[in-house]
């Protein structure tokens, strides 16, 4: 029996003229993700990618890897069989047999994209369903609430049989590389990795910037950020991480600006520096993990103040989400456990007791005049450490 993996991708996107681009990028991303697991033959036809690993023992690992690739809607193992009704019936029984135990409610769903096949989809479904009903003990046909759905697809070169219940969901979204690049402000917290994942899901390549306040934050805090980038890279294949020395700026702000403005001025520096790095690296937008009203620096008034120093679009995919929803996402994508490790973040070290919640831009700008903004930015940029982060599985 020949077993292979069928990968389905979103059909809505395929209606546009960018279908070939989308497919080429998706194929490349898949090849890249599985190349060090096993050699596999791949081909693409009719909104499906067929993957035949040379070593069938590697199927599960490959499927797990595919479940992290954006653009894929579902992944399933299937048995390949000649386009012959009798053979299809036998294969359905042999391949889906373990799922068709006595007492199970089942149905057969067929799809015929090869219109030269003599039976219609409905007829194939009835034939195969009748056969399974006759030859497997105690099955119950139930087309409305089946526990097991046997799927038969009659396609160009062959027919494929699988059990729908064994199909796994893909990430959805668009393949990375179809949507330019954006720069994520990546802290060690819960929110920003989720924000990065959400934008990457739209096909956007991710560069990450972290502001690091050595010695107020430890080496271990940097490792935590690196680890988060490694998890993000599971989805994006790689992440360029820029570590920006931030201590001098924070000390200057602490010593020369009013305490209640400290956080916002610091956030404005982060945005300015991130935008410079983004421009240098051909990034088209910034991404943050801000969510409206979550903390004092994320009220709409505060976001206006932060936004005022940049020209690029600032994407805030979490803006309308509750913390609970963000945490749920963080767990799903696998960043949560790392995010809650206790290492201090640069902002927690320099947090004022009473931050302004309703800041006026003019007042913040006035407080900032005590600082030598441009040289501070330049020195921070001069000290940037660049790392290329690859996935950790
Ligand atoms: P997170 O959980 O992402 O740290 P947060 O709720 O703690 O977010 P803030 O600390 O106000 O919120 O930060 C808001 C956003 O600013 C973060 O989501 C992140 O995008 C960015 N940011 C904050 N601190 C840093 C940092 N040290 N390095 C890079 N970006 C940062
Ligand atoms: Mg934070």
XYZ file of C-alpha atoms and ligand atoms in Angstrom:
425
model
C 0.000 0.000 0.000
C 1.248 3.438 -0.846
C 0.635 6.032 1.804
C 1.223 9.737 1.421
C 0.383 13.108 2.948
C -2.250 15.342 1.390
C -1.936 19.019 2.180
C -4.827 21.364 1.423
C -4.424 25.096 1.222
C -6.933 27.909 1.296
C -9.043 28.180 -1.764
C -10.211 31.765 -1.384
C -6.773 33.171 -2.111
C -6.509 31.046 -5.205
C -9.218 32.934 -6.988
C -6.915 35.883 -7.565
C -4.153 36.197 -10.109
C -1.498 35.564 -7.464
C -2.158 31.831 -7.279
C 1.133 30.708 -8.885
C 3.151 32.977 -6.598
C 1.313 31.701 -3.560
C 1.842 28.076 -4.583
C 5.518 28.491 -5.368
C 6.232 30.158 -2.045
C 4.226 27.562 -0.121
C 6.049 24.676 -1.813
C 9.394 26.279 -1.029
C 8.444 26.806 2.605
C 7.366 23.171 2.918
C 10.571 21.899 1.324
C 12.586 24.085 3.619
C 10.718 22.879 6.714
C 11.077 19.168 6.025
C 14.426 19.007 4.272
C 16.360 17.852 7.291
C 13.813 15.206 8.321
C 13.631 13.120 5.185
C 13.697 13.251 1.411
C 10.215 13.459 0.041
C 8.656 13.674 -3.400
C 6.297 16.584 -3.742
C 3.879 17.710 -6.339
C 1.038 20.135 -6.508
C -2.281 19.785 -8.337
C -5.831 21.008 -7.849
C -5.278 22.940 -4.620
C -3.577 19.941 -3.029
C 0.078 19.221 -2.334
C 1.047 15.552 -2.374
C 3.992 14.643 -0.191
C 5.523 11.188 -0.300
C 8.265 10.793 2.282
C 10.827 8.178 1.261
C 10.748 6.864 4.803
C 7.096 6.366 5.860
C 8.269 6.142 9.469
C 8.821 9.926 9.267
C 5.183 10.704 8.422
C 4.211 11.931 11.892
C 7.207 14.219 12.340
C 6.636 15.675 8.905
C 2.947 16.254 9.627
C 3.814 17.969 12.893
C 6.195 20.261 11.000
C 3.555 20.982 8.356
C 1.089 21.959 11.070
C 3.227 25.057 11.688
C 3.402 26.297 8.124
C 1.191 29.248 7.275
C -1.012 28.850 4.224
C -1.920 25.241 4.973
C -5.512 24.561 5.971
C -5.413 20.815 6.622
C -3.062 17.860 6.584
C -3.975 14.220 6.311
C -2.409 10.845 5.655
C -4.097 8.994 2.823
C -3.787 5.739 0.941
C -3.266 5.960 -2.772
C -5.133 3.523 -4.975
C -5.801 2.945 -8.658
C -8.892 4.637 -10.077
C -10.941 1.470 -10.085
C -14.107 1.118 -8.038
C -13.395 -2.396 -6.736
C -9.891 -1.419 -5.652
C -11.172 1.751 -4.026
C -13.704 -0.252 -1.997
C -11.088 -2.716 -0.783
C -8.670 0.037 0.065
C -11.344 1.942 2.010
C -11.905 -1.152 4.114
C -8.230 -1.947 4.557
C -7.104 1.589 5.307
C -10.011 2.885 7.395
C -10.815 -0.530 8.948
C -9.230 0.272 12.332
C -11.613 3.239 12.669
C -14.687 1.285 11.597
C -15.379 -0.745 14.726
C -18.752 -2.430 15.354
C -21.378 0.068 16.502
C -19.729 3.093 14.837
C -21.934 5.528 12.936
C -20.290 6.231 9.609
C -20.675 7.726 6.191
C -18.652 7.880 2.985
C -18.032 11.178 1.271
C -16.708 11.125 -2.258
C -15.310 13.808 -4.509
C -14.560 13.285 -8.151
C -12.355 15.906 -9.736
C -11.551 13.553 -12.624
C -14.786 13.898 -14.557
C -13.875 11.012 -16.867
C -14.360 8.569 -14.007
C -17.587 6.674 -14.853
C -19.384 7.222 -11.533
C -20.521 10.528 -10.038
C -19.436 11.561 -6.551
C -22.795 10.499 -5.112
C -22.596 7.112 -6.810
C -19.045 6.505 -5.561
C -20.182 7.377 -2.038
C -23.100 4.985 -2.212
C -21.051 2.140 -3.693
C -18.219 2.395 -1.179
C -20.624 3.000 1.717
C -22.686 -0.052 0.712
C -19.567 -2.179 0.509
C -18.312 -1.134 3.956
C -21.779 -1.641 5.425
C -21.940 -5.173 3.954
C -18.444 -6.287 4.848
C -17.694 -4.670 8.217
C -19.534 -5.960 11.293
C -22.070 -3.790 13.085
C -21.537 -0.480 11.292
C -24.401 2.026 11.247
C -24.861 4.308 8.271
C -25.486 7.845 9.508
C -25.071 10.683 7.048
C -26.039 13.445 9.501
C -24.056 12.685 12.655
C -21.334 10.226 11.675
C -18.514 9.416 14.085
C -16.345 8.286 11.199
C -16.305 9.823 7.729
C -14.459 7.896 5.067
C -13.373 10.172 2.291
C -12.702 9.085 -1.266
C -11.148 11.544 -3.695
C -10.880 10.547 -7.328
C -8.224 12.811 -8.765
C -5.970 13.150 -11.814
C -3.494 10.271 -11.420
C -5.116 8.154 -8.745
C -7.765 7.900 -6.066
C -7.102 8.628 -2.400
C -8.808 7.245 0.651
C -8.640 8.517 4.217
C -10.544 8.926 7.404
C -11.611 12.559 7.927
C -11.315 12.270 11.723
C -7.569 11.750 11.379
C -7.085 14.980 9.483
C -5.258 17.716 11.383
C -5.847 21.441 11.129
C -3.190 23.631 9.641
C -2.399 27.196 10.689
C -4.351 28.770 7.852
C -3.206 32.227 6.803
C -0.794 33.040 3.984
C 2.644 31.564 3.264
C 5.542 33.520 4.737
C 7.216 35.425 1.957
C 4.035 36.548 0.218
C 3.625 39.650 2.363
C 6.850 41.696 2.737
C 8.515 42.137 6.085
C 7.695 43.844 9.384
C 9.697 44.504 12.527
C 8.351 43.141 15.788
C 9.166 44.812 19.091
C 9.777 41.605 21.003
C 9.900 41.824 24.774
C 10.136 38.798 27.029
C 6.430 39.105 27.855
C 3.342 37.168 26.846
C 1.913 39.606 24.325
C 4.527 40.486 21.748
C 5.315 36.890 20.610
C 1.584 36.399 20.004
C 1.456 39.649 18.025
C 4.390 38.447 15.910
C 2.712 35.132 15.227
C -0.508 36.851 14.183
C 1.182 39.062 11.633
C 3.411 36.242 10.366
C 0.194 34.346 9.723
C -0.645 36.966 7.133
C 2.445 35.936 5.182
C 4.684 38.620 6.660
C 8.338 37.896 7.353
C 9.406 38.912 10.844
C 12.474 40.760 12.107
C 12.550 41.232 15.867
C 13.987 44.003 18.020
C 14.601 43.669 21.722
C 15.631 46.471 24.041
C 18.036 45.199 26.603
C 19.141 46.942 29.804
C 22.288 45.240 30.937
C 23.126 44.928 33.858
C 19.603 45.762 35.109
C 18.351 42.831 33.107
C 20.376 39.623 33.133
C 21.936 37.481 30.414
C 19.176 35.034 31.206
C 16.579 37.623 30.109
C 18.352 37.808 26.760
C 18.301 34.020 26.484
C 14.573 34.113 27.174
C 14.013 36.502 24.267
C 16.216 34.328 22.068
C 14.123 31.319 23.045
C 10.925 33.145 22.154
C 12.433 34.027 18.787
C 13.325 30.347 18.313
C 9.703 29.375 18.888
C 8.482 32.062 16.473
C 11.000 30.768 13.947
C 9.203 27.405 13.968
C 6.506 29.225 12.029
C 8.610 31.640 10.015
C 11.711 29.449 9.374
C 14.001 32.147 10.720
C 13.960 35.417 12.628
C 16.588 38.142 12.530
C 16.893 39.386 16.082
C 18.372 42.787 16.897
C 19.371 43.366 20.505
C 19.540 47.080 21.272
C 21.473 48.319 24.321
C 18.935 50.444 26.165
C 20.491 51.151 29.559
C 21.986 54.549 28.753
C 18.651 55.814 27.413
C 16.769 54.554 30.440
C 19.210 56.108 32.872
C 19.042 59.442 31.027
C 15.260 59.365 31.153
C 15.274 58.446 34.827
C 17.667 61.255 35.662
C 16.230 64.025 33.494
C 12.530 63.465 32.868
C 9.563 63.589 35.263
C 8.927 60.184 36.764
C 5.313 59.978 35.569
C 6.463 60.437 31.956
C 9.236 57.873 32.140
C 7.382 54.961 30.547
C 6.011 56.914 27.619
C 9.305 58.571 26.807
C 10.968 55.191 26.936
C 8.311 53.756 24.619
C 8.870 56.642 22.201
C 12.593 55.848 22.110
C 11.807 52.211 21.393
C 9.568 53.166 18.505
C 12.104 55.575 17.005
C 14.917 53.032 17.175
C 12.756 50.195 15.879
C 11.700 52.346 12.938
C 15.316 53.152 12.055
C 16.223 49.464 12.154
C 13.142 48.635 10.120
C 14.117 51.102 7.409
C 17.669 49.767 7.307
C 16.352 46.255 6.844
C 13.590 46.975 4.337
C 10.796 46.343 6.757
C 7.510 48.060 5.952
C 5.839 48.288 9.367
C 6.344 47.867 13.085
C 4.461 45.322 15.189
C 3.809 45.608 18.918
C 1.925 43.531 21.463
C -0.113 46.478 22.719
C -3.746 45.961 23.651
C -6.065 48.916 24.262
C -6.367 49.780 27.924
C -4.247 46.887 29.214
C -1.873 49.157 31.145
C -1.368 52.909 31.556
C 0.950 53.101 28.546
C -1.689 51.473 26.356
C -4.643 53.825 26.771
C -5.626 55.483 23.499
C -4.138 58.750 24.744
C -0.851 56.943 25.463
C -0.871 55.153 22.101
C -1.269 58.536 20.404
C 1.807 59.812 22.204
C 3.830 56.706 21.316
C 2.689 56.717 17.732
C 3.568 60.357 17.177
C 7.295 59.650 16.753
C 6.975 57.188 13.861
C 5.806 57.421 10.290
C 5.551 53.747 9.485
C 2.315 51.910 10.164
C 2.364 50.327 13.608
C 0.485 47.037 13.530
C -1.120 46.105 16.834
C -2.905 42.834 16.161
C -3.829 42.370 19.846
C -5.439 45.776 20.194
C -8.946 44.418 20.737
C -8.092 41.255 22.626
C -8.499 40.493 26.332
C -5.530 39.191 28.284
C -7.279 35.789 28.615
C -7.592 35.495 24.865
C -3.959 36.463 24.382
C -2.850 33.859 26.920
C -4.888 31.195 25.160
C -3.146 32.059 21.891
C 0.246 32.048 23.589
C -0.430 28.523 24.836
C -1.557 27.374 21.398
C 1.522 28.676 19.651
C 3.842 27.397 22.376
C 5.326 30.652 23.708
C 3.450 30.887 27.019
C 5.712 28.737 29.188
C 8.788 30.660 28.082
C 7.079 34.048 28.437
C 6.203 33.453 32.080
C 9.769 32.628 33.122
C 10.573 35.155 35.842
C 13.448 37.153 34.307
C 13.094 40.910 34.556
C 12.213 42.871 31.465
C 13.874 46.238 30.819
C 10.608 48.078 31.481
C 9.764 46.424 34.763
C 13.043 47.689 36.180
C 12.247 51.322 35.392
C 8.525 51.498 36.087
C 7.173 54.663 37.709
C 4.795 54.338 40.653
C 2.171 56.628 39.147
C 2.377 56.674 35.343
C 0.257 59.192 33.441
C -2.877 57.557 32.048
C -4.150 60.547 30.117
C -0.969 62.073 28.714
C -0.856 65.174 26.526
C 1.578 64.980 23.646
C 2.801 68.539 24.234
C 3.732 67.764 27.845
C 5.650 64.628 26.916
C 7.483 66.484 24.165
C 8.381 69.200 26.642
C 9.782 66.649 29.118
C 11.798 65.080 26.312
C 13.567 68.362 25.558
C 15.848 67.715 28.512
C 17.334 64.800 26.586
C 19.843 64.610 23.744
C 17.578 62.443 21.665
C 19.549 62.014 18.444
C 22.961 61.103 19.925
C 21.266 58.693 22.323
C 19.559 56.945 19.415
C 22.794 56.857 17.440
C 24.771 55.273 20.263
C 22.075 52.660 20.810
C 22.093 51.823 17.086
C 25.889 51.610 17.101
C 25.705 48.992 19.840
C 23.131 46.750 18.176
C 23.905 43.047 18.227
C 22.399 41.068 15.364
C 21.566 37.388 15.633
C 19.970 35.046 13.145
C 17.612 32.749 14.978
C 16.597 29.362 13.617
C 13.731 27.214 14.875
C 14.031 25.102 17.977
C 11.826 22.016 17.818
P 4.510 42.172 26.382
O 3.785 41.100 27.070
O 4.623 41.951 24.898
O 5.826 42.479 27.040
P 3.222 44.225 27.865
O 1.802 43.995 28.108
O 4.186 43.889 28.930
O 3.622 43.474 26.502
P 4.483 46.821 27.580
O 5.581 46.431 28.467
O 3.795 48.126 27.761
O 3.321 45.752 27.489
O 5.001 46.791 26.106
C 4.143 47.052 25.044
C 4.824 46.558 23.786
O 6.057 47.234 23.592
C 5.192 45.082 23.852
O 4.138 44.244 23.477
C 6.349 45.024 22.874
O 5.871 44.990 21.556
C 7.043 46.350 23.118
N 8.109 46.198 24.142
C 8.046 46.386 25.465
N 9.234 46.135 26.058
C 10.084 45.779 25.086
C 11.456 45.381 25.035
N 12.210 45.300 26.128
N 11.979 45.080 23.842
C 11.243 45.142 22.713
N 9.957 45.496 22.703
C 9.364 45.815 23.860
Mg 6.251 43.694 28.690
